[in-house]
PDB file of C-alpha atoms in Angstrom:
ATOM      1  CA  MET A 277       0.014 -11.586   3.480  1.00 82.00           C
ATOM      2  CA  ILE A 278      -0.742 -10.685   7.100  1.00 86.00           C
ATOM      3  CA  TRP A 279       2.754  -9.332   7.677  1.00 87.00           C
ATOM      4  CA  MET A 280       2.580  -7.260   4.509  1.00 85.00           C
ATOM      5  CA  ILE A 281      -0.654  -5.668   5.715  1.00 85.00           C
ATOM      6  CA  VAL A 282       0.949  -4.944   9.100  1.00 87.00           C
ATOM      7  CA  ILE A 283       3.927  -3.282   7.389  1.00 83.00           C
ATOM      8  CA  LEU A 284       1.592  -1.289   5.149  1.00 80.00           C
ATOM      9  CA  LEU A 285      -0.482  -0.063   8.104  1.00 81.00           C
ATOM     10  CA  CYS A 286       2.657   0.899  10.034  1.00 80.00           C
ATOM     11  CA  ARG A 287       3.865   2.843   7.025  1.00 76.00           C
ATOM     12  CA  PHE A 288       0.583   4.800   6.971  1.00 72.00           C
ATOM     13  CA  ARG A 289       1.250   5.950  10.531  1.00 71.00           C
ATOM     14  CA  LEU A 290       4.912   6.840  10.035  1.00 68.00           C
ATOM     15  CA  PRO A 291       4.440  10.334   8.532  1.00 62.00           C
ATOM     16  CA  ARG A 292       2.169  11.314  11.422  1.00 59.00           C
ATOM     17  CA  LEU A 293       4.775  10.220  13.952  1.00 55.00           C
ATOM     18  CA  CYS A 294       7.578  12.145  12.222  1.00 60.00           C
ATOM     19  CA  ALA A 295       5.724  15.317  11.246  1.00 56.00           C
ATOM     20  CA  GLU A 296       8.595  17.721  11.782  1.00 66.00           C
ATOM     21  CA  ARG A 297      10.316  19.900   9.206  1.00 73.00           C
ATOM     22  CA  LEU A 298      13.238  18.229   7.479  1.00 69.00           C
ATOM     23  CA  SER A 299      16.268  19.817   5.897  1.00 75.00           C
ATOM     24  CA  SER A 300      16.949  19.062   2.243  1.00 76.00           C
ATOM     25  CA  GLY A 301      19.609  16.490   3.172  1.00 78.00           C
ATOM     26  CA  GLU A 302      17.317  14.755   5.619  1.00 75.00           C
ATOM     27  CA  LYS A 303      14.550  14.774   3.064  1.00 72.00           C
ATOM     28  CA  LEU A 304      16.843  13.198   0.480  1.00 76.00           C
ATOM     29  CA  PHE A 305      18.024  10.420   2.774  1.00 79.00           C
ATOM     30  CA  LEU A 306      14.843   9.812   4.782  1.00 75.00           C
ATOM     31  CA  ARG A 307      11.677  10.785   2.967  1.00 74.00           C
ATOM     32  CA  ILE A 308      12.584   9.584  -0.539  1.00 78.00           C
ATOM     33  CA  PRO A 309      13.670   6.049   0.488  1.00 81.00           C
ATOM     34  CA  PHE A 310      10.580   5.630   2.665  1.00 79.00           C
ATOM     35  CA  SER A 311       8.386   6.833  -0.202  1.00 79.00           C
ATOM     36  CA  VAL A 312       9.918   4.274  -2.546  1.00 84.00           C
ATOM     37  CA  TYR A 313       9.498   1.558   0.097  1.00 83.00           C
ATOM     38  CA  PHE A 314       5.873   2.577   0.649  1.00 83.00           C
ATOM     39  CA  GLY A 315       5.232   2.340  -3.106  1.00 84.00           C
ATOM     40  CA  TRP A 316       6.801  -1.091  -3.241  1.00 86.00           C
ATOM     41  CA  ILE A 317       4.884  -2.489  -0.261  1.00 86.00           C
ATOM     42  CA  THR A 318       1.620  -1.041  -1.618  1.00 85.00           C
ATOM     43  CA  VAL A 319       2.043  -2.664  -5.029  1.00 86.00           C
ATOM     44  CA  ALA A 320       3.216  -5.953  -3.491  1.00 89.00           C
ATOM     45  CA  THR A 321       0.235  -6.068  -1.118  1.00 89.00           C
ATOM     46  CA  ILE A 322      -2.245  -5.391  -3.925  1.00 88.00           C
ATOM     47  CA  ALA A 323      -0.613  -8.020  -6.149  1.00 88.00           C
ATOM     48  CA  ASN A 324      -0.603 -10.634  -3.368  1.00 90.00           C
ATOM     49  CA  ALA A 325      -4.211  -9.891  -2.408  1.00 89.00           C
ATOM     50  CA  THR A 326      -5.248 -10.249  -6.047  1.00 87.00           C
ATOM     51  CA  THR A 327      -3.373 -13.535  -6.349  1.00 89.00           C
ATOM     52  CA  LEU A 328      -4.982 -14.811  -3.164  1.00 90.00           C
ATOM     53  CA  LEU A 329      -8.479 -13.897  -4.364  1.00 88.00           C
ATOM     54  CA  VAL A 330      -7.883 -15.605  -7.716  1.00 87.00           C
ATOM     55  CA  TYR A 331      -6.612 -18.692  -5.878  1.00 93.00           C
ATOM     56  CA  TRP A 332      -9.823 -18.746  -3.802  1.00 92.00           C
ATOM     57  CA  ASN A 333     -11.917 -18.381  -7.019  1.00 88.00           C
ATOM     58  CA  TRP A 334     -13.550 -15.239  -5.651  1.00 88.00           C
ATOM     59  CA  GLY A 335     -16.362 -14.068  -7.919  1.00 85.00           C
ATOM     60  CA  GLY A 336     -16.116 -10.381  -7.118  1.00 84.00           C
ATOM     61  CA  TRP A 337     -19.725 -10.174  -5.881  1.00 88.00           C
ATOM     62  CA  GLY A 338     -20.908 -10.402  -9.476  1.00 87.00           C
ATOM     63  CA  LEU A 339     -19.174  -7.190 -10.567  1.00 88.00           C
ATOM     64  CA  PRO A 340     -17.128  -7.181 -13.794  1.00 90.00           C
ATOM     65  CA  GLU A 341     -13.358  -7.606 -13.622  1.00 87.00           C
ATOM     66  CA  THR A 342     -12.805  -4.251 -15.324  1.00 90.00           C
ATOM     67  CA  LEU A 343     -14.656  -2.482 -12.504  1.00 92.00           C
ATOM     68  CA  TRP A 344     -12.536  -4.278  -9.916  1.00 88.00           C
ATOM     69  CA  THR A 345      -9.416  -3.198 -11.809  1.00 88.00           C
ATOM     70  CA  VAL A 346     -10.533   0.431 -11.559  1.00 92.00           C
ATOM     71  CA  VAL A 347     -11.350   0.028  -7.852  1.00 90.00           C
ATOM     72  CA  VAL A 348      -7.935  -1.487  -7.106  1.00 87.00           C
ATOM     73  CA  CYS A 349      -6.100   1.181  -9.111  1.00 87.00           C
ATOM     74  CA  LEU A 350      -8.033   3.978  -7.361  1.00 91.00           C
ATOM     75  CA  SER A 351      -7.312   2.486  -3.955  1.00 86.00           C
ATOM     76  CA  ALA A 352      -3.604   2.375  -4.788  1.00 83.00           C
ATOM     77  CA  LEU A 353      -3.762   5.979  -5.975  1.00 85.00           C
ATOM     78  CA  LEU A 354      -5.580   7.121  -2.835  1.00 84.00           C
ATOM     79  CA  SER A 355      -3.046   5.389  -0.613  1.00 76.00           C
ATOM     80  CA  ALA A 356      -0.354   7.649  -2.071  1.00 70.00           C
ATOM     81  CA  VAL A 357      -2.163  10.813  -1.024  1.00 68.00           C
TER      82      VAL A 357
END
């Protein structure tokens, strides 16, 4: 789980480090694969964190599970922006 978070945080910084204009070929072979990889690591991190919290019998600070589902989905959506 720790390594997945490290990879996810590094992926957040990658666009800022490579903020130059790309040709259409470079965009096809660089930006699209990294976008797919970012989507995968985001979903995998959320799924593993959820599994870990269920394993620990985390109560969710008394909030309903449906609210936590919305919070997790919104956080995943905001990470894509």
